[in-house]
CSV table of C-alpha atoms in Angstrom, one decimal:
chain,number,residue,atom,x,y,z
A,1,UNK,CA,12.5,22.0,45.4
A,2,UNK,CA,12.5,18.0,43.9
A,3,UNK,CA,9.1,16.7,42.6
A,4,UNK,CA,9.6,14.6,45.3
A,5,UNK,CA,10.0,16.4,48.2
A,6,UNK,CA,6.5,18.7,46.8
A,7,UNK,CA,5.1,14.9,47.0
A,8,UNK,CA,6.6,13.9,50.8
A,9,UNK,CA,4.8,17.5,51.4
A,10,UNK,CA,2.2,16.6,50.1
A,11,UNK,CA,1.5,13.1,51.8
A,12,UNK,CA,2.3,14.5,54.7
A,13,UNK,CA,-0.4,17.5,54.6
A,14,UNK,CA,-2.5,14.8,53.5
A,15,UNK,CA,-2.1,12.7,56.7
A,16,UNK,CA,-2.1,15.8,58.9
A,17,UNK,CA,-5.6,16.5,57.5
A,18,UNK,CA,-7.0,12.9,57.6
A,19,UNK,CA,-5.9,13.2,61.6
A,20,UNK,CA,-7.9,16.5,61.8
A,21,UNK,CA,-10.7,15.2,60.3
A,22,UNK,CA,-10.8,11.9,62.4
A,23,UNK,CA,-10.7,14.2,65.5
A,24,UNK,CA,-12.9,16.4,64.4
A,25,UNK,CA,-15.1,13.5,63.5
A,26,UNK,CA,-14.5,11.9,66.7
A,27,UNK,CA,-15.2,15.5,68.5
A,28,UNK,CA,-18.6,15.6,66.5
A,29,UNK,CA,-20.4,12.3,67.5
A,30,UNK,CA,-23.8,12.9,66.3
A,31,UNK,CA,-22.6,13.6,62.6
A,32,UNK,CA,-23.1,10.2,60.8
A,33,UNK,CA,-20.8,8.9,58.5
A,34,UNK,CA,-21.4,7.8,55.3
A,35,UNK,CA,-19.9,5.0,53.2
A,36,UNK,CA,-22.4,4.2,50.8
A,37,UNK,CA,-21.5,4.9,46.8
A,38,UNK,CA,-24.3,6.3,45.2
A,39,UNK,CA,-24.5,7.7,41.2
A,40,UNK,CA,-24.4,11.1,41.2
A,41,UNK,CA,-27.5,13.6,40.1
A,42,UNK,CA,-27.2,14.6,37.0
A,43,UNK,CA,-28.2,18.4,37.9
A,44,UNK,CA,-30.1,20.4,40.7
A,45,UNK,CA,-32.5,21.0,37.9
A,46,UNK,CA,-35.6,20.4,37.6
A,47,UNK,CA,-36.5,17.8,34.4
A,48,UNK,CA,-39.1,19.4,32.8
A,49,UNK,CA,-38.8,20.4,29.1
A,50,UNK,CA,-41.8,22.0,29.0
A,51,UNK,CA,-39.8,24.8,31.4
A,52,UNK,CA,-36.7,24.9,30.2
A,53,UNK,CA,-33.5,22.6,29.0
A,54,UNK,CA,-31.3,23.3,32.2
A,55,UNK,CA,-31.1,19.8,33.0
A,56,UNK,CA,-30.1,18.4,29.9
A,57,UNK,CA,-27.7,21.1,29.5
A,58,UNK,CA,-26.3,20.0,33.2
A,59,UNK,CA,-26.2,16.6,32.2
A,60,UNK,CA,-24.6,16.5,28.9
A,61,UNK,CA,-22.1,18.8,29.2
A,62,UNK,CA,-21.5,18.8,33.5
A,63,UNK,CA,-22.9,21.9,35.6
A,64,UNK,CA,-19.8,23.3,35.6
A,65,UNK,CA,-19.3,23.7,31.7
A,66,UNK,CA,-23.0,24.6,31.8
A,67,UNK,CA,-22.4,27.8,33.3
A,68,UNK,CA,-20.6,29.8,31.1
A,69,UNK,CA,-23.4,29.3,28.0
A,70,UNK,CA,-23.3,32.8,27.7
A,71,UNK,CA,-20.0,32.9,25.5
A,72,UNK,CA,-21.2,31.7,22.1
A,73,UNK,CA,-23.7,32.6,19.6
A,74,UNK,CA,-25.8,30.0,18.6
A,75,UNK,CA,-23.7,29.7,15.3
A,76,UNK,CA,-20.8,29.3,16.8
A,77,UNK,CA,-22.9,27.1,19.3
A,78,UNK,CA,-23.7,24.7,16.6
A,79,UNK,CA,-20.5,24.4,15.1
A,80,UNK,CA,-18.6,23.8,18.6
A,81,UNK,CA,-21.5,20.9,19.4
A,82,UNK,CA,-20.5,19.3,15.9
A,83,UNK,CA,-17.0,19.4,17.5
A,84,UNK,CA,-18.5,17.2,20.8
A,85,UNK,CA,-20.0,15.0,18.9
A,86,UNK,CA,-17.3,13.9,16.6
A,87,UNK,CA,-15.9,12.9,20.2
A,88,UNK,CA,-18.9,11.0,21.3
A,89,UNK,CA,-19.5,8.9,18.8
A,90,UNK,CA,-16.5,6.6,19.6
A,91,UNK,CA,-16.5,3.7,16.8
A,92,UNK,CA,-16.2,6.7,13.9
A,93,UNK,CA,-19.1,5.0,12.6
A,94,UNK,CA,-21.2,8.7,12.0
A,95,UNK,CA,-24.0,7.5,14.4
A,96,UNK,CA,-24.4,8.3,18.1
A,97,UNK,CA,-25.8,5.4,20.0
A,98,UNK,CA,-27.7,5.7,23.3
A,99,UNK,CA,-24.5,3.7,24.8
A,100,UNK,CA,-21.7,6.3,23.5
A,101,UNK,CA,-24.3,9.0,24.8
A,102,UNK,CA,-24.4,7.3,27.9
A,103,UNK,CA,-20.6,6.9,28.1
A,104,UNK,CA,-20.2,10.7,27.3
A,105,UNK,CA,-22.9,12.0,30.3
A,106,UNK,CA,-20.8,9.5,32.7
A,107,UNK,CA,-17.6,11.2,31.6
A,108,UNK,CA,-18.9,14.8,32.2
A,109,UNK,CA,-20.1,14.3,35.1
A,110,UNK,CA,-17.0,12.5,36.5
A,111,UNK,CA,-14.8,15.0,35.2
A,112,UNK,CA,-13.0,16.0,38.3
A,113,UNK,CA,-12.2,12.5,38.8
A,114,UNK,CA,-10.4,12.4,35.4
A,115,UNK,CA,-8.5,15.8,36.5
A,116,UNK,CA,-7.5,14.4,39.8
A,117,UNK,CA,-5.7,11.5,38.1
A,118,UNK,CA,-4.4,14.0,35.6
A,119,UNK,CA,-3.2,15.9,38.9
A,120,UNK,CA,-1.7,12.5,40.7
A,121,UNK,CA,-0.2,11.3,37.1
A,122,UNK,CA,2.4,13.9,37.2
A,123,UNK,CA,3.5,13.2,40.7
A,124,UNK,CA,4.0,9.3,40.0
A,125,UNK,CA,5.4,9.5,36.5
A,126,UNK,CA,8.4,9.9,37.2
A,127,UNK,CA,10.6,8.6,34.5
A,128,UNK,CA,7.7,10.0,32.1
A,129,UNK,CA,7.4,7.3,30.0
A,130,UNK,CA,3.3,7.1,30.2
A,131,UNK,CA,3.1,5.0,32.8
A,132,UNK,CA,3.2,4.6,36.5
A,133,UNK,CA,4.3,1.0,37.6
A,134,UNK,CA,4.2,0.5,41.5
A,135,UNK,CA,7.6,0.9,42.0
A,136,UNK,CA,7.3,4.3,41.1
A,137,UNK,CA,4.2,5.0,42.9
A,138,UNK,CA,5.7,3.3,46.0
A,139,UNK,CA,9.2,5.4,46.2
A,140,UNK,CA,6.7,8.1,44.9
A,141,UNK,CA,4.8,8.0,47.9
A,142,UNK,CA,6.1,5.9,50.6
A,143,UNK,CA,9.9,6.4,50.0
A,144,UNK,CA,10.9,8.5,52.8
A,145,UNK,CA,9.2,6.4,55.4
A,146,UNK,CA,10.4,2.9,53.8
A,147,UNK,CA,13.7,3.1,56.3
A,148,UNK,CA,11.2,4.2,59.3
A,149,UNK,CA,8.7,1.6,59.5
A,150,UNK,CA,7.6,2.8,63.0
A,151,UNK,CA,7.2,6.6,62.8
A,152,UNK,CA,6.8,8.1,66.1
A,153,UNK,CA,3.0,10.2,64.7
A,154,UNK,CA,1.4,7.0,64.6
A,155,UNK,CA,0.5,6.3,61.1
A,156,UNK,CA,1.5,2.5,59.8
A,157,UNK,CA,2.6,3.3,56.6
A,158,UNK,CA,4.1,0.0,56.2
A,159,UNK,CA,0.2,-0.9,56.6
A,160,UNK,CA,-1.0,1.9,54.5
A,161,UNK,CA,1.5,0.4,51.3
A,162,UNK,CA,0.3,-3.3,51.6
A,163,UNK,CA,-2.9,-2.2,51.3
A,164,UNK,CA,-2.1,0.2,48.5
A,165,UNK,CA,-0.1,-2.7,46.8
A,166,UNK,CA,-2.9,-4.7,46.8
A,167,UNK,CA,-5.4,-2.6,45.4
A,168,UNK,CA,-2.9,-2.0,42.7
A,169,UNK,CA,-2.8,-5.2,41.7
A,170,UNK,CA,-6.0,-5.7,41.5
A,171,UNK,CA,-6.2,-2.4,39.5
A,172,UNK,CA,-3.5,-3.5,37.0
A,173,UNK,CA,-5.4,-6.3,34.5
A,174,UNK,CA,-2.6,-7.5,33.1
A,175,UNK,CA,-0.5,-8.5,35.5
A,176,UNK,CA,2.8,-6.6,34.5
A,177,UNK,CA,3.1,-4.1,37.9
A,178,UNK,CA,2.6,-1.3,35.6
A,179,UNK,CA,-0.8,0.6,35.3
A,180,UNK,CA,-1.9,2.6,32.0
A,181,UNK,CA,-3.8,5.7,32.8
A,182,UNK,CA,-7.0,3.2,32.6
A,183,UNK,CA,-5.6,1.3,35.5
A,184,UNK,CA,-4.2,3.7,37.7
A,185,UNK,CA,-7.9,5.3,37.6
A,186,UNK,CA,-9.0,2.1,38.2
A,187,UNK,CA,-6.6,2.4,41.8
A,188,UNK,CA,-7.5,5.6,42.5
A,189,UNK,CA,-10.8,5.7,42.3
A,190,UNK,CA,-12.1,2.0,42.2
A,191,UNK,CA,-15.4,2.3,43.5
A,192,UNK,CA,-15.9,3.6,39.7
A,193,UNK,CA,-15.4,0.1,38.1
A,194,UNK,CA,-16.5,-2.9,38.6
A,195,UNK,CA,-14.2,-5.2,38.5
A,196,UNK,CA,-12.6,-3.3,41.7
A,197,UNK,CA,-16.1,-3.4,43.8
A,198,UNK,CA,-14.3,-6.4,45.7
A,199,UNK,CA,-11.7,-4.9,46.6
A,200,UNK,CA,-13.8,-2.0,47.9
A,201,UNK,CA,-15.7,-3.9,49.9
A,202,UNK,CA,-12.9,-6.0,51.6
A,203,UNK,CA,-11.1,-2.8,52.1
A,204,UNK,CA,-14.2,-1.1,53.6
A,205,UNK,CA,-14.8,-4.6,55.6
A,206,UNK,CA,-11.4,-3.9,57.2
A,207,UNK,CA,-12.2,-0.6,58.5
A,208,UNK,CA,-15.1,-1.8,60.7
A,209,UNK,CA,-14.3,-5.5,61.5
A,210,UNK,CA,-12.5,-4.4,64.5
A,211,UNK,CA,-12.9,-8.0,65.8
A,212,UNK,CA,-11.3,-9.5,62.1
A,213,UNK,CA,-13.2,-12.1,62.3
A,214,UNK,CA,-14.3,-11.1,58.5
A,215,UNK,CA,-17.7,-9.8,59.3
A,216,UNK,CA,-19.5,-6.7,60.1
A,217,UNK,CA,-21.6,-7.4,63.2
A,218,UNK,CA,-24.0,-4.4,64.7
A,219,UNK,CA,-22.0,-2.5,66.9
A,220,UNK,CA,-19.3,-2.4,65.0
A,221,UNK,CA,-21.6,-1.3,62.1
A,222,UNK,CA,-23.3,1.5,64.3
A,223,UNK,CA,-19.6,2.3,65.8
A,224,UNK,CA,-17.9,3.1,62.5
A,225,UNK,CA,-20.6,5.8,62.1
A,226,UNK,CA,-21.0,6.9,65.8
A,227,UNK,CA,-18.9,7.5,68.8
A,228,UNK,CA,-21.0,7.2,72.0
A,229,UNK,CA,-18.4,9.3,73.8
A,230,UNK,CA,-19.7,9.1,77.1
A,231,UNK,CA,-23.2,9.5,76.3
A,232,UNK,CA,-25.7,7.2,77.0
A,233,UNK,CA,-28.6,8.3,74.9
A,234,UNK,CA,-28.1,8.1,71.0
A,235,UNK,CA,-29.5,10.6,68.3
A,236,UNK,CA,-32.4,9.2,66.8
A,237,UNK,CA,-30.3,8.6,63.4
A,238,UNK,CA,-28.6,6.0,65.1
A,239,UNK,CA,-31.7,4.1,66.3
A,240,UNK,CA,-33.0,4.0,62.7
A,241,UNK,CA,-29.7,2.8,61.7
A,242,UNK,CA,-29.8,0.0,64.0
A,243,UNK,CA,-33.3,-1.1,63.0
A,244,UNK,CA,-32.1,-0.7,59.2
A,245,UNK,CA,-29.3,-3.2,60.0
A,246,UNK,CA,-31.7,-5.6,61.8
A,247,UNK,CA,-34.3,-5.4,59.1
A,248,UNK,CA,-32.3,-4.5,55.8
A,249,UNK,CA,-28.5,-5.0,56.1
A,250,UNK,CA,-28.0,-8.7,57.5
A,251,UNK,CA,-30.0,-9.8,55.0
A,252,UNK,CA,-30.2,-13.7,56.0
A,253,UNK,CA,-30.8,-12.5,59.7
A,254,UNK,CA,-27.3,-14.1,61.4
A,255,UNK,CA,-26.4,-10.9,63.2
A,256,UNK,CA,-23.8,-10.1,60.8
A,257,UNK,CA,-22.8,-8.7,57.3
A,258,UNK,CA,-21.3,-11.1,55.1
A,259,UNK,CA,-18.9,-9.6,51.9
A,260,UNK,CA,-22.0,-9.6,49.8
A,261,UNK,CA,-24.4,-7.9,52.3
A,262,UNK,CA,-21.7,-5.3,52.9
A,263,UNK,CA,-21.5,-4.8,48.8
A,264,UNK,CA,-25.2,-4.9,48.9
A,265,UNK,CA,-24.8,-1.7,51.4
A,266,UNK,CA,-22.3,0.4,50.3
A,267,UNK,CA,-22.4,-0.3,46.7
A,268,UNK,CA,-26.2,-0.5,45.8
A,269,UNK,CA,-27.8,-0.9,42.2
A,270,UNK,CA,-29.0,2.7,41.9
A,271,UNK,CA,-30.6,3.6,39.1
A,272,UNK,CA,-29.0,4.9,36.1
A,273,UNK,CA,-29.6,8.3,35.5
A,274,UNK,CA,-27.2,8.3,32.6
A,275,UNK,CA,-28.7,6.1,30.7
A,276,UNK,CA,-32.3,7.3,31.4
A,277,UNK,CA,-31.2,10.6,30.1
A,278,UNK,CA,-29.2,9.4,26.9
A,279,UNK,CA,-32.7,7.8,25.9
A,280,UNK,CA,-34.3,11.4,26.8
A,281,UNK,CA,-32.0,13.0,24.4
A,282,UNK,CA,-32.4,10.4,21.7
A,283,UNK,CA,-36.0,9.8,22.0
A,284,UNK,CA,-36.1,13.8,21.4
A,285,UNK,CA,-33.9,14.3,18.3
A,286,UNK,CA,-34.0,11.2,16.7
A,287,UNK,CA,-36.1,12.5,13.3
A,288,UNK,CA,-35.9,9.3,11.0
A,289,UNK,CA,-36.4,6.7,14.5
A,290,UNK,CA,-33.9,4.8,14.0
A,291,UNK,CA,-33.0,4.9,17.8
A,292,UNK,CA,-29.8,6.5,16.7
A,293,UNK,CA,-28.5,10.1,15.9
A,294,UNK,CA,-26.9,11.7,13.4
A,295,UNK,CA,-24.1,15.0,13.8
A,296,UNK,CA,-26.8,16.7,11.8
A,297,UNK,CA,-30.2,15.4,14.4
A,298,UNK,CA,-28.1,16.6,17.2
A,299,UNK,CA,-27.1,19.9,15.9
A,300,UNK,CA,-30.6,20.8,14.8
A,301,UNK,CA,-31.9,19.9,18.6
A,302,UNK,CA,-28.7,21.8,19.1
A,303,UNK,CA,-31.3,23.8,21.6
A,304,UNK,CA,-31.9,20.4,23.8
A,305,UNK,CA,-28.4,19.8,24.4
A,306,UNK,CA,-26.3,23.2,24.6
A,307,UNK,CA,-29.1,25.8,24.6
A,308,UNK,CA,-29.3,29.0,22.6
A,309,UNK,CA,-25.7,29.6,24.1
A,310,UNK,CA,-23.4,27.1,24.5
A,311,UNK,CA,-20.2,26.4,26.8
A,312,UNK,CA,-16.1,27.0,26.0
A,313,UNK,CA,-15.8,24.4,24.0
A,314,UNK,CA,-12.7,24.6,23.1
A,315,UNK,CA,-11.3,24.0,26.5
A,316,UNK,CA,-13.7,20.9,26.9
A,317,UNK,CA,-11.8,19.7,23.7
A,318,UNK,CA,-8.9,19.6,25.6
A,319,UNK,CA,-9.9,18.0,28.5
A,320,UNK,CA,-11.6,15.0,26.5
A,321,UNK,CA,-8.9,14.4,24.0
A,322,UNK,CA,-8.3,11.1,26.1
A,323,UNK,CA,-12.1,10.4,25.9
């Protein structure tokens, strides 16, 4: 079978499940929907030091890794953190700042993100040349509909690849229609950068202005989340999120969300874990207080960061040679 048909197969099992999910959305109306961005925890864990070092083990290296610290001595622990760090510290300079830590904690936690363009990068490369320009992603993806603009299941894909156009654009900083691994993250998953927060917005705008008239007004805020259905008593969920709109949302009390009220919503400033913990780990290990680490103060709080045991390293090597 042609890369290419595995990809029509795929887009097409992907469409087939989005249309299951809407109706089984649509068949569950007191499930609410949720469109808000928020950072992700660190770890389940509990933050307490004084217990145990399970969530900075979570944090730095991603609960995933975390889980298999029962592979290594803690010799071969050490060495294999002296490994990591090398990666983290990302100017070469021999110091770990709280930024590169910072940087590093974002990256493990984000990993599947990072695998899923891995994943999609194969699929869109198709002259494997290290890029993907939108040509190739569009005959990637849309080719086999581009003579059908009308297909009789429903779906405007003609729609769908505007869209996707544009966000590609937007994703691609210089201009050229062709996207480095940077950018085609950056299309993927935009709600991860922020110089793609507008287009997240208007895109998100255009799923619930069903009026276009370029804002969100209440009911079409409370009916992107809720289908009444035929019932005329709503769950209480949805009378709190009316009164959060009235009293939160449409922040200048017109009735309606502007583009900056709706980035207010579903992109708020949470706050940043990631950098709360990279002072944590610094604060703890820095010996001289200097308010930046050496290879040698992290390996000696070796403890802090990968515990007695520590992860396969040498598979997280390979995953963040790109890091």
């Amino acid at each position: 079978m042609k890369a290419t048909d595995l990809i029509i197969m795929d887009l097409r099992q992907f469409l087939m499940c989005l249309s299951l999910c809407t109706a089984f959305a649509l068949s569950k109306p007191t499930e609410k929907k949720d469109r808000v961005h928020h950072e992700p925890q660190l770890s389940d864990k509990v933050h307490n030091d004084a217990q145990s070092f399970d969530y900075d083990h979570d944090a730095f290296l991603g609960a995933e890794e975390a889980k298999t610290f029962d592979q290594l001595t803690p010799e071969e622990s050490k060495e294999r953190l002296g490994k990591i760090v090398s990666k983290i510290d990302g100017d070469k300079d021999g110091f770990v700042t709280v930024d590169e830590l910072k940087d590093w904690i974002k990256f493990a936690q984000k990993r599947w993100i990072y695998e899923d363009v891995e994943r999609q990068w194969k699929g869109h490369d198709l002259n494997e040349d290290g890029l993907v320009s939108w040509e190739e992603y569009k005959n990637a993806t849309y080719g086999y509909v581009l003579d059908d603009p009308d297909p009789d299941d429903g779906f405007n894909y003609k729609q769908m690849m505007v869209r996707d156009e544009r966000r590609f654009k937007m994703a691609d900083k210089d201009g050229d229609l062709i996207a480095t691994k940077e950018e085609f993250t950056a299309f993927l998953h935009p709600e991860e950068y922020d110089y793609m927060k507008d287009i997240v917005v208007q895109e998100t705008m255009e799923d619930i202005d069903k009026n276009a008239d370029g804002f969100i007004d209440l009911e079409e805020y409370i009916g992107d989340m809720y289908s009444h259905d035929g019932n005329t008593d709503e769950p209480e969920w949805v009378k709190t999120e009316r009164e959060q709109f009235v009293e939160f949302r449409d922040k200048n009390r017109d009735g309606k969300m502007d583009k900056e009220e709706t980035k207010d919503w579903i992109l708020p400033s949470d706050y940043d874990h990631a950098e709360a913990e990279a002072r944590h780990l610094v604060y703890e290990s820095d010996q001289n207080k200097d308010g930046k680490l050496t290879k040698e103060e992290i390996v000696d709080k070796y403890d802090l960061f990968v515990g007695s045991q520590a992860t396969d390293f040498g598979e997280a090597l390979v995953r963040h040679d790109e890091f």
